[in-house]
Amino acid sequence: MLRLPRFALERPRTVAEAVALLADPDREALLVAGGTDLLPNMKHGLFEPDVLVSLEDVDELRAVEVDADGWLSIGAMTTLADVAADERVVARAPALAQAVSLISGPQLRTMGTLGGNVMLDTRCQWYNQTYFWRKSLGFCLKKDGTVCHVVAGGRKCVAAASNDSAPALMSLSALVDVEGPEGRRTLPVDDLWLADGIWNKKLGKGEVLVRVRVPPQAAGHRGAYGKLRDRGSIDFPLLGVAARLDVGDDGAVADADLVAVALAARPVRVRGARERLVGARPGEASFREAVEAVADEAHRRLTPLENVPGDAEYRAAMVPVYVRRTLLAAAEGAGPVHHL
Amino acid sequence: MAARDNHGTGAPWDDAFRVVGQPLRKVDGLAKATGQALYADDVQLPGMLHAKILRSPHAHARIVSIDASAALALPGVHAVITGADLPIRYGVIPWTPDENALAVDKVRFVGDEVAAVAAVDEDTANAALDAIEVEYEPLHAFLDPREALATPEPQIHADIRGKPVRGNVSKHVELEFGDVEAALAGADLVLEGEYSFHGSTHAPIEPHCAVAQVSADGLLTLWSSTQITHYVHRALAQVLELAPERIRVIQPCLGGAFGGKSDPFALEFCVALLAQRTGRPVKMLWTREEVFYAHRGRHPMQMQYRCGAKSNGRITGVDARILIDGGSYSSFGLVTTYYSGQLLTGPYDFPSYRFDSTRVFTNKPPCGPKRGHGSVQPRFAFEVQFDEVAERLGIDPIEIRRVNFQGDDTQTVNGQRITSNGFLRCLDLVEEASGWKQRRGQLPYGRGLGVAGSMYISGTNYPVYPNDMPQAGIQLKLDRSGVVTVFTGGNDIGQGSNTVVRSIVAEELGVAYDHVRVVAADTDLCPVDLGAYSSRITFMVGNATIDACRKLRHQIVTALAEAWEVDPRRIRLMEGRAFDVEDPDRTVPTREAFQVAEARFDTLGSTGSYNTPQLGGDYRGGTIGASPAYSFTAHVVEVDVDVETGIVRVPAAWCAHDCGRALNPTLVAGQIEGSTYMGLAEALLEEHGVNRFGLHRGPSLLDYRMPTSLDVGDIHAMIVESVDPEGPYGAKEAGEGPLHGSIPALANAIHDAIGVRLRHLPFTPGTVLRALRDQGGKGEGAAVGSTAAATSKREAR
Ligand SMILES: Cc1cc2nc3c(=O)[nH]c(=O)nc-3n(C[C@H](O)[C@H](O)[C@H](O)COP(=O)(O)OP(=O)(O)OC[C@H]3O[C@@H](n4cnc5c(N)ncnc54)[C@H](O)[C@@H]3O)c2cc1C
Ligand code: SF4
């Protein structure tokens, strides 16, 4: 077995205590939730913290609630299995429930958390490897090295955002509450990201993601998630697509959104999707045409890189297919779109 | 001479089997399920040190210098060894010893072993590895077998056993049986095509692990997760220059092998030497990554086939040219090269046949034997081409396989003796169960059915190192307690060989199944057996077991007959009792019968053994692949192809396998299911290879995509019992044969579904889509592949 490096473990009981521990100038500290991303990465020598600050005992991070105004709030420490099975999530944020239900496999979903998924490190076939392997390669920009193996001569890491929940949360216009040394703040999930594969979040490493909040959706809200991967379980996305369609009383799309992941360093919104879909009526030819137009648009705009394993040309060919299928599934109140 | 006598194929007592044929639980089933089973890594000894291996970061390089002084100086480090400490080369095939436990002078792939450290714990050992300074001078690395073939310099191996290697060629075999060119000239249809098989690996759930201990009087004991204890024993003696009498090798419970634990491995020599040097027990457990480097998996092959047939479907001749990518060492490669040709000559009659196989060295993890060793790749190519022959001639693909059936009790074109042959029955069963007649051709676009046939060996009479001793030996001990203990050198690697041995003993001696204890794979305690490879154990150890049982049975029956004053022919030993068949009230538990026998003959025990008869063609290599009995298999695979995503799903597969007789049908069904799964897995998802830097593409179970339970459809296992005249009760192999046909049947089903002939594995969604795009899909006429050319003389006329 690969060995975990040595580290100290802290188990604060409140978010404030956790923030204080992270701020310790003498020790490099990292948060750990379920550990399903961080611990394998530590075994690969990708992170070398002195201390892990476990959020395990911070009860305030666990609740799933719907408030009086209809906001759905999910504590960062809610496990993926609980998120996927929660009826309130399924009803109010179907794309999120679907996306989370397809993350990794059953065992990992009972350990992994939503907060950890939002904060997932970006992934790359040249990076998510053992220390021996990376050293034999000569390392890369993201960790310990100076060159990129995906983009020859590239000066910026393009490791892929690979968290399935991210595009779903963006399509739902969700917010995140975070707490840091300066106190609490709220920001849209949309604004969480940086186009930098080395660290693709605007959150500092001293901040704790407290909860995710999903605003009340329109009455005719429909959402779906499509995920391309090799196997029916375990694998990270080779492409992930979250769709939202708000269908008005008149049966026409009143609002729509489409966000994809596993392409570049940050999740990517398909521009123009909304404009093309609004006004179209699911079930009618106009909708089908709009969907095709969005699929074509996505095909043009979204170009998978050879960051994640596998065949990038194939992933590119799958962009329009998964966009179309996910939009159609959303319209029908179906999904997730997955090859099984 | 070892007993080769034939014990008949019937039940030992009267007509019916009591134990054989029952779906009995595995000897170690409960222990494994409850966590009680002890694996190599469970061995914990007082004062035990932990060892780790330093590996090469270069695909091909000369070692200029190694400085381990800083590592040795670290507190907690007990010893560091390098190639200079283990200079003797070894190899599982005695003709090609080209491996050193630790690299001497040069490294040949990323992951090749360079130095080993023993320390108080794994972390200290790892820290010591970091402190070892190695200076390398990189050499050109060959990643492409064609380049390696065409480029003699730099050589990956300059000489093996003192003989110079020709360029980078590891082995070349060219054999022709009959006049192939004339046969093709006389054919009505000749198809020619190129096929390729990528690499795949075994990925057993248990990583390799070895523990060594040297006793105060200098005896070395090695616990190792090996599937061939005997060869490890021999290799240790050779490399450590120790008398075999001073070595004991034990295989604890094993977590899967599939061929990947057949070679002697660096860790076994390293822990042994480190234990000698430090005077402490030493353990080494490989990481998953290291298991991928150890590899010895399926050889990538590039294959050209020509097949001629008459218009009635009868094959006239087959011609094959095969380039085999061996990776960095020989391993079993000599045998692989022969197997790539020798094992294709059934279940169909080839009037003429030629193959020309070349294995080359490349700077990649070494290839070796994986389930279906050497013959899965050619079988894929041939069965796909054969399907195309059927299509061209307008013959049903199952029918053409019937038409060419070679029959039983016959000889193949390359001189192999075929005894029992249940292939036709296998075809009937899969045809029937899959609804072939009603459904094939009636399924919608995207859905299809494909068929393939195959054969495999039940061990061979080539014992790896030449000797006149038995290939399988067994020893029995029984006493007044009623317990029968069996000592077998056979390696149970999860396939259930200990369970088979137990069943045979219970059947022969009439004792309750759980009164039989099996002690296996311990070189101090058990007679020699050549181990778990070539699907030999059931056949060979099974026969040896019957042999030993009959000797003891004779004593028990004699003693009882004397005591009861009846004719010995009236005595029966069944279901835990001994009785007089003509006076069934006269009965005692077998325990008491044993006591009577022990009193009459003194302490009871017997040995049994098995050796193959003289087999094989009278030419160089004619014994390689010559088996005392061949198993036969037919597969039908159903596919559902999403033509928009290229994703191929297999909702169902049917496999009928002729195993002679199913000594335990649950075990046979398990082997059929596991084999079919494994074949489909490597065809659709798994890929073992290196990237452009020569690094493994992803040495982890995340990146090496083994199908999960969600990815596998229904596998219907069907057993055919042809009752082989020489197998134990008629049994033949079941562990490897049922893999072969799954892959070509899948390819043929894809063709049926979407009209595209896939000739290059693996069938990833991207490949399927590209092939669809290139070939235009169903309806446009099949077999217009860019790499296949067909000449039909009928059409030309
Ligand atoms: C085999 C395998 C397959 C996987 N497949 C998928 C997949 O298909 N899709 C997918 O999206 N993921 C996948 N994952 C990744 C991972 O399991 C999930 O993303 C999971 O949700 C991570 O949550 P966690 O609680 O385990 O995070 P951890 O590993 O504990 O943490 C991940 C990161 O988030 C930070 N973090 C955690 N909680 C907080 C918080 N509250 N505030 C601020 N930072 C925080 C940590 O410091 C760390 O950097 C897979 C992992 C494995 C091992
Ligand atoms: S994209 Fe991949 S190879 Fe390039 S710097 Fe980022 S992690 Fe490294």
Coordinates of C-alpha atoms in Angstrom, one line a residue, chain A residues 15-312:
Chain A
V15 CA -16.1 26.4 12.5
A16 CA -14.4 29.2 14.4
E17 CA -12.0 26.8 16.0
A18 CA -11.3 25.3 12.6
V19 CA -10.6 28.8 11.2
A20 CA -8.2 29.5 14.0
L21 CA -6.3 26.2 13.5
L22 CA -6.0 27.0 9.8
A23 CA -4.5 30.4 10.6
D24 CA -1.6 29.0 12.6
P25 CA 1.4 30.6 10.9
D26 CA 3.8 27.9 12.2
R27 CA 2.1 24.9 10.7
E28 CA 0.7 24.4 7.2
A29 CA -2.8 23.2 7.8
L30 CA -5.4 21.8 5.5
L31 CA -9.0 20.9 6.1
V32 CA -10.2 17.4 5.7
A33 CA -13.8 16.3 5.4
G34 CA -14.3 12.8 4.1
G35 CA -10.7 12.6 3.0
T36 CA -11.6 10.8 -0.2
D37 CA -9.9 13.3 -2.4
L38 CA -7.2 14.7 0.0
L39 CA -5.8 11.4 1.4
P40 CA -5.2 9.8 -1.9
N41 CA -3.6 13.0 -3.0
M42 CA -1.4 13.1 0.1
K43 CA -0.3 9.5 -0.7
H44 CA 0.8 10.8 -4.0
G45 CA 2.8 13.6 -2.4
L46 CA 0.6 16.2 -3.9
F47 CA -0.1 17.9 -0.6
E48 CA 2.3 17.9 2.3
P49 CA 0.4 19.5 5.2
D50 CA 1.8 19.5 8.8
V51 CA -1.7 19.4 10.2
L52 CA -5.1 18.1 9.0
V53 CA -8.0 19.9 10.5
S54 CA -10.9 17.5 10.5
L55 CA -14.4 18.8 10.2
E56 CA -15.8 15.5 11.4
D57 CA -16.9 16.8 14.8
V58 CA -18.3 20.2 13.6
D59 CA -22.0 19.5 13.9
E60 CA -23.1 22.8 12.5
L61 CA -21.8 21.7 9.1
R62 CA -24.1 18.7 8.8
A63 CA -27.7 20.0 8.5
V64 CA -29.9 19.9 5.4
E65 CA -32.7 22.5 5.8
V66 CA -35.3 24.3 3.8
D67 CA -36.0 27.8 5.3
A68 CA -39.2 29.8 5.3
D69 CA -38.3 31.5 2.0
G70 CA -37.8 28.2 0.3
W71 CA -34.0 28.2 0.3
L72 CA -32.4 24.8 0.4
S73 CA -29.3 24.8 2.6
I74 CA -26.9 21.9 2.6
G75 CA -24.1 21.8 5.2
A76 CA -20.7 21.2 3.8
M77 CA -20.2 18.0 5.8
T78 CA -23.3 16.3 4.4
T79 CA -22.2 13.1 2.8
L80 CA -22.8 12.6 -0.9
A81 CA -24.9 9.6 -0.2
D82 CA -27.2 11.7 2.0
V83 CA -27.4 14.6 -0.5
A84 CA -28.3 12.2 -3.3
A85 CA -31.0 10.5 -1.3
D86 CA -32.5 13.6 0.4
E87 CA -36.0 14.1 -1.0
R88 CA -35.8 17.8 -0.6
V89 CA -32.7 17.9 -2.8
V90 CA -34.3 15.6 -5.3
A91 CA -37.4 17.8 -5.5
R92 CA -35.7 21.2 -5.4
A93 CA -32.4 20.6 -7.1
P94 CA -32.8 17.5 -9.3
A95 CA -29.6 18.2 -11.3
L96 CA -27.6 18.3 -8.0
A97 CA -29.1 15.1 -6.7
Q98 CA -28.4 13.4 -10.0
A99 CA -24.8 14.7 -10.2
V100 CA -24.1 13.6 -6.7
S101 CA -25.6 10.2 -7.2
L102 CA -23.0 9.6 -9.9
I103 CA -19.9 10.7 -8.0
S104 CA -17.4 7.9 -7.5
G105 CA -18.9 4.7 -6.1
P106 CA -21.2 3.8 -3.1
Q107 CA -18.5 3.4 -0.5
L108 CA -16.8 6.7 -1.4
R109 CA -20.2 8.5 -1.4
T110 CA -20.8 7.5 2.2
M111 CA -17.5 9.1 3.2
G112 CA -17.2 12.0 0.7
T113 CA -19.0 15.2 1.5
L114 CA -20.6 17.9 -0.6
G115 CA -18.1 20.5 0.8
G116 CA -15.2 18.3 -0.2
N117 CA -16.7 17.9 -3.6
V118 CA -17.0 21.6 -4.2
M119 CA -13.5 22.1 -3.0
L120 CA -12.1 19.1 -5.0
D121 CA -8.6 19.6 -6.4
T122 CA -8.4 19.8 -10.2
R123 CA -7.3 16.6 -12.0
C124 CA -4.8 15.7 -14.7
Q125 CA -3.4 12.4 -15.9
W126 CA 0.1 13.9 -15.5
Y127 CA -0.6 14.9 -11.9
N128 CA -2.8 12.4 -10.2
Q129 CA 0.0 9.8 -10.0
T130 CA 2.4 8.6 -7.4
Y131 CA 5.5 10.5 -6.5
F132 CA 7.7 7.9 -8.2
W133 CA 5.8 8.2 -11.4
R134 CA 5.7 12.0 -11.4
K135 CA 9.4 12.1 -10.6
S136 CA 10.2 9.8 -13.4
L137 CA 8.2 12.1 -15.7
G138 CA 10.1 15.1 -14.4
F139 CA 7.0 16.5 -12.6
C140 CA 4.9 19.3 -14.0
L141 CA 3.9 22.9 -13.3
K142 CA 1.1 22.1 -10.9
K143 CA 3.4 20.4 -8.4
D144 CA 7.2 20.2 -8.1
G145 CA 7.9 21.0 -11.8
T146 CA 8.2 23.6 -14.4
V147 CA 6.5 22.4 -17.6
C148 CA 3.0 21.4 -18.7
H149 CA 2.5 18.1 -20.5
V150 CA -1.0 18.9 -21.8
V151 CA -0.2 22.2 -23.5
A152 CA 3.3 22.1 -24.9
G153 CA 5.0 25.3 -23.8
G154 CA 2.0 26.2 -21.7
R155 CA 2.6 28.5 -18.8
K156 CA -0.7 27.9 -17.1
C157 CA -1.9 24.7 -15.6
V158 CA -5.1 23.5 -17.3
A159 CA -5.9 20.5 -15.0
A160 CA -9.6 19.9 -15.2
A161 CA -12.2 20.8 -12.6
S162 CA -13.7 17.4 -12.1
N163 CA -16.3 17.9 -9.4
D164 CA -19.7 16.7 -10.6
S165 CA -21.5 18.9 -8.1
A166 CA -20.0 22.2 -9.4
P167 CA -21.9 22.6 -12.7
A168 CA -25.1 21.4 -11.1
L169 CA -24.8 24.1 -8.4
M170 CA -23.9 26.7 -10.9
S171 CA -27.0 25.9 -13.0
L172 CA -29.0 26.3 -9.9
S173 CA -27.5 29.7 -9.1
A174 CA -26.5 28.4 -5.7
L175 CA -24.6 30.4 -3.2
V176 CA -21.9 29.3 -0.8
D177 CA -21.4 30.6 2.8
V178 CA -17.8 30.6 3.8
E179 CA -16.1 31.6 7.0
G180 CA -12.5 32.8 7.3
P181 CA -10.4 34.9 9.6
E182 CA -12.4 38.0 8.5
G183 CA -15.7 36.4 9.3
R184 CA -18.4 35.0 7.2
R185 CA -19.2 35.9 3.6
T186 CA -21.5 34.6 0.9
L187 CA -20.7 34.4 -2.7
P188 CA -22.3 32.8 -5.7
V189 CA -20.9 29.4 -6.7
D190 CA -20.4 31.1 -10.1
D191 CA -17.8 33.3 -8.6
L192 CA -15.9 30.6 -6.8
W193 CA -13.7 29.7 -9.6
L194 CA -10.4 30.8 -11.1
A195 CA -9.2 29.6 -14.5
D196 CA -6.0 28.2 -12.9
G197 CA -5.5 24.5 -12.6
I198 CA -3.1 24.9 -9.8
W199 CA -5.7 26.3 -7.4
N200 CA -9.0 26.9 -9.2
K201 CA -10.9 28.5 -6.4
K202 CA -11.2 32.1 -5.1
L203 CA -11.4 30.7 -1.5
G204 CA -8.2 31.0 0.4
K205 CA -6.9 27.9 2.1
G206 CA -7.7 29.5 5.4
E207 CA -11.5 29.6 4.7
V208 CA -14.1 27.0 5.6
L209 CA -17.0 26.3 3.3
V210 CA -19.9 26.2 5.7
R211 CA -22.8 25.5 3.5
V212 CA -24.3 25.6 0.0
R213 CA -27.6 27.4 -0.5
V214 CA -29.9 26.7 -3.4
P215 CA -32.5 29.4 -4.0
P216 CA -36.1 28.5 -4.5
Q217 CA -36.6 27.5 -8.1
A218 CA -39.4 28.4 -10.5
A219 CA -42.5 26.3 -10.4
G220 CA -41.7 24.7 -13.7
H221 CA -38.0 24.0 -12.8
R222 CA -36.5 21.0 -14.4
G223 CA -32.9 19.9 -14.2
A224 CA -30.8 17.0 -15.2
Y225 CA -27.2 16.0 -15.1
G226 CA -25.3 14.0 -17.8
K227 CA -22.0 12.3 -17.1
L228 CA -19.6 10.6 -19.5
R229 CA -17.3 8.1 -18.0
D230 CA -15.8 4.7 -18.9
R231 CA -17.4 2.6 -16.2
G232 CA -20.8 2.6 -14.6
S233 CA -19.2 3.6 -11.2
I234 CA -16.1 5.0 -9.6
D235 CA -14.7 7.0 -12.5
F236 CA -14.4 10.8 -12.4
P237 CA -16.2 12.5 -15.2
L238 CA -14.7 12.6 -18.7
L239 CA -17.4 15.2 -19.3
G240 CA -20.2 16.5 -17.1
V241 CA -23.2 18.6 -18.2
A242 CA -25.8 20.2 -15.9
A243 CA -28.9 21.6 -17.4
R244 CA -31.7 23.7 -16.1
L245 CA -34.9 24.5 -17.8
D246 CA -37.6 26.6 -16.2
V247 CA -40.8 26.0 -18.0
G248 CA -43.4 28.7 -17.7
D249 CA -47.1 28.3 -17.3
D250 CA -47.5 28.7 -21.0
G251 CA -45.4 25.6 -21.6
A252 CA -42.4 27.6 -23.0
V253 CA -39.0 27.8 -21.6
A254 CA -38.7 30.9 -19.5
D255 CA -35.2 30.5 -18.4
A256 CA -32.4 28.0 -18.9
D257 CA -28.8 27.3 -18.1
L258 CA -26.1 24.8 -19.2
V259 CA -22.8 24.3 -17.4
A260 CA -20.1 21.7 -18.2
V261 CA -17.2 20.3 -16.2
A262 CA -14.1 18.1 -16.8
L263 CA -12.9 20.3 -19.6
A264 CA -10.8 23.1 -18.3
A265 CA -9.5 24.3 -15.0
R266 CA -13.0 25.7 -14.1
P267 CA -16.5 24.6 -14.8
V268 CA -17.7 26.3 -18.0
R269 CA -21.1 27.8 -18.8
V270 CA -22.3 27.4 -22.3
R271 CA -22.9 30.9 -23.5
G272 CA -25.9 31.4 -25.7
A273 CA -27.7 28.4 -24.4
R274 CA -30.2 30.5 -22.5
E275 CA -31.0 32.7 -25.5
R276 CA -31.5 29.8 -27.8
L277 CA -33.7 27.8 -25.4
V278 CA -36.0 30.6 -24.0
G279 CA -39.3 30.5 -25.8
A280 CA -39.0 27.0 -27.1
R281 CA -41.6 24.6 -26.0
P282 CA -40.5 21.2 -24.8
G283 CA -42.4 18.5 -26.8
E284 CA -42.5 20.7 -29.9
A285 CA -40.2 20.9 -32.8
S286 CA -39.0 24.3 -31.8
F287 CA -37.5 22.9 -28.7
R288 CA -35.8 20.1 -30.5
E289 CA -34.3 22.6 -32.9
A290 CA -33.1 24.9 -30.1
V291 CA -31.5 21.9 -28.3
E292 CA -29.7 21.0 -31.5
A293 CA -28.5 24.6 -31.9
V294 CA -27.2 24.6 -28.3
A295 CA -25.5 21.3 -28.8
D296 CA -23.8 22.6 -31.9
E297 CA -22.8 25.8 -30.1
A298 CA -21.4 23.7 -27.2
H299 CA -19.5 21.5 -29.6
R300 CA -17.9 24.6 -31.1
R301 CA -17.1 26.3 -27.8
L302 CA -16.1 23.4 -25.5
T303 CA -12.9 21.8 -26.4
P304 CA -11.7 19.0 -24.1
L305 CA -8.0 18.9 -23.4
E306 CA -5.8 15.9 -22.8
N307 CA -5.8 16.7 -19.2
V308 CA -8.0 13.9 -17.9
P309 CA -7.2 10.3 -19.0
G310 CA -8.6 9.0 -22.3
D311 CA -9.3 10.2 -25.7
A312 CA -9.8 13.9 -26.0

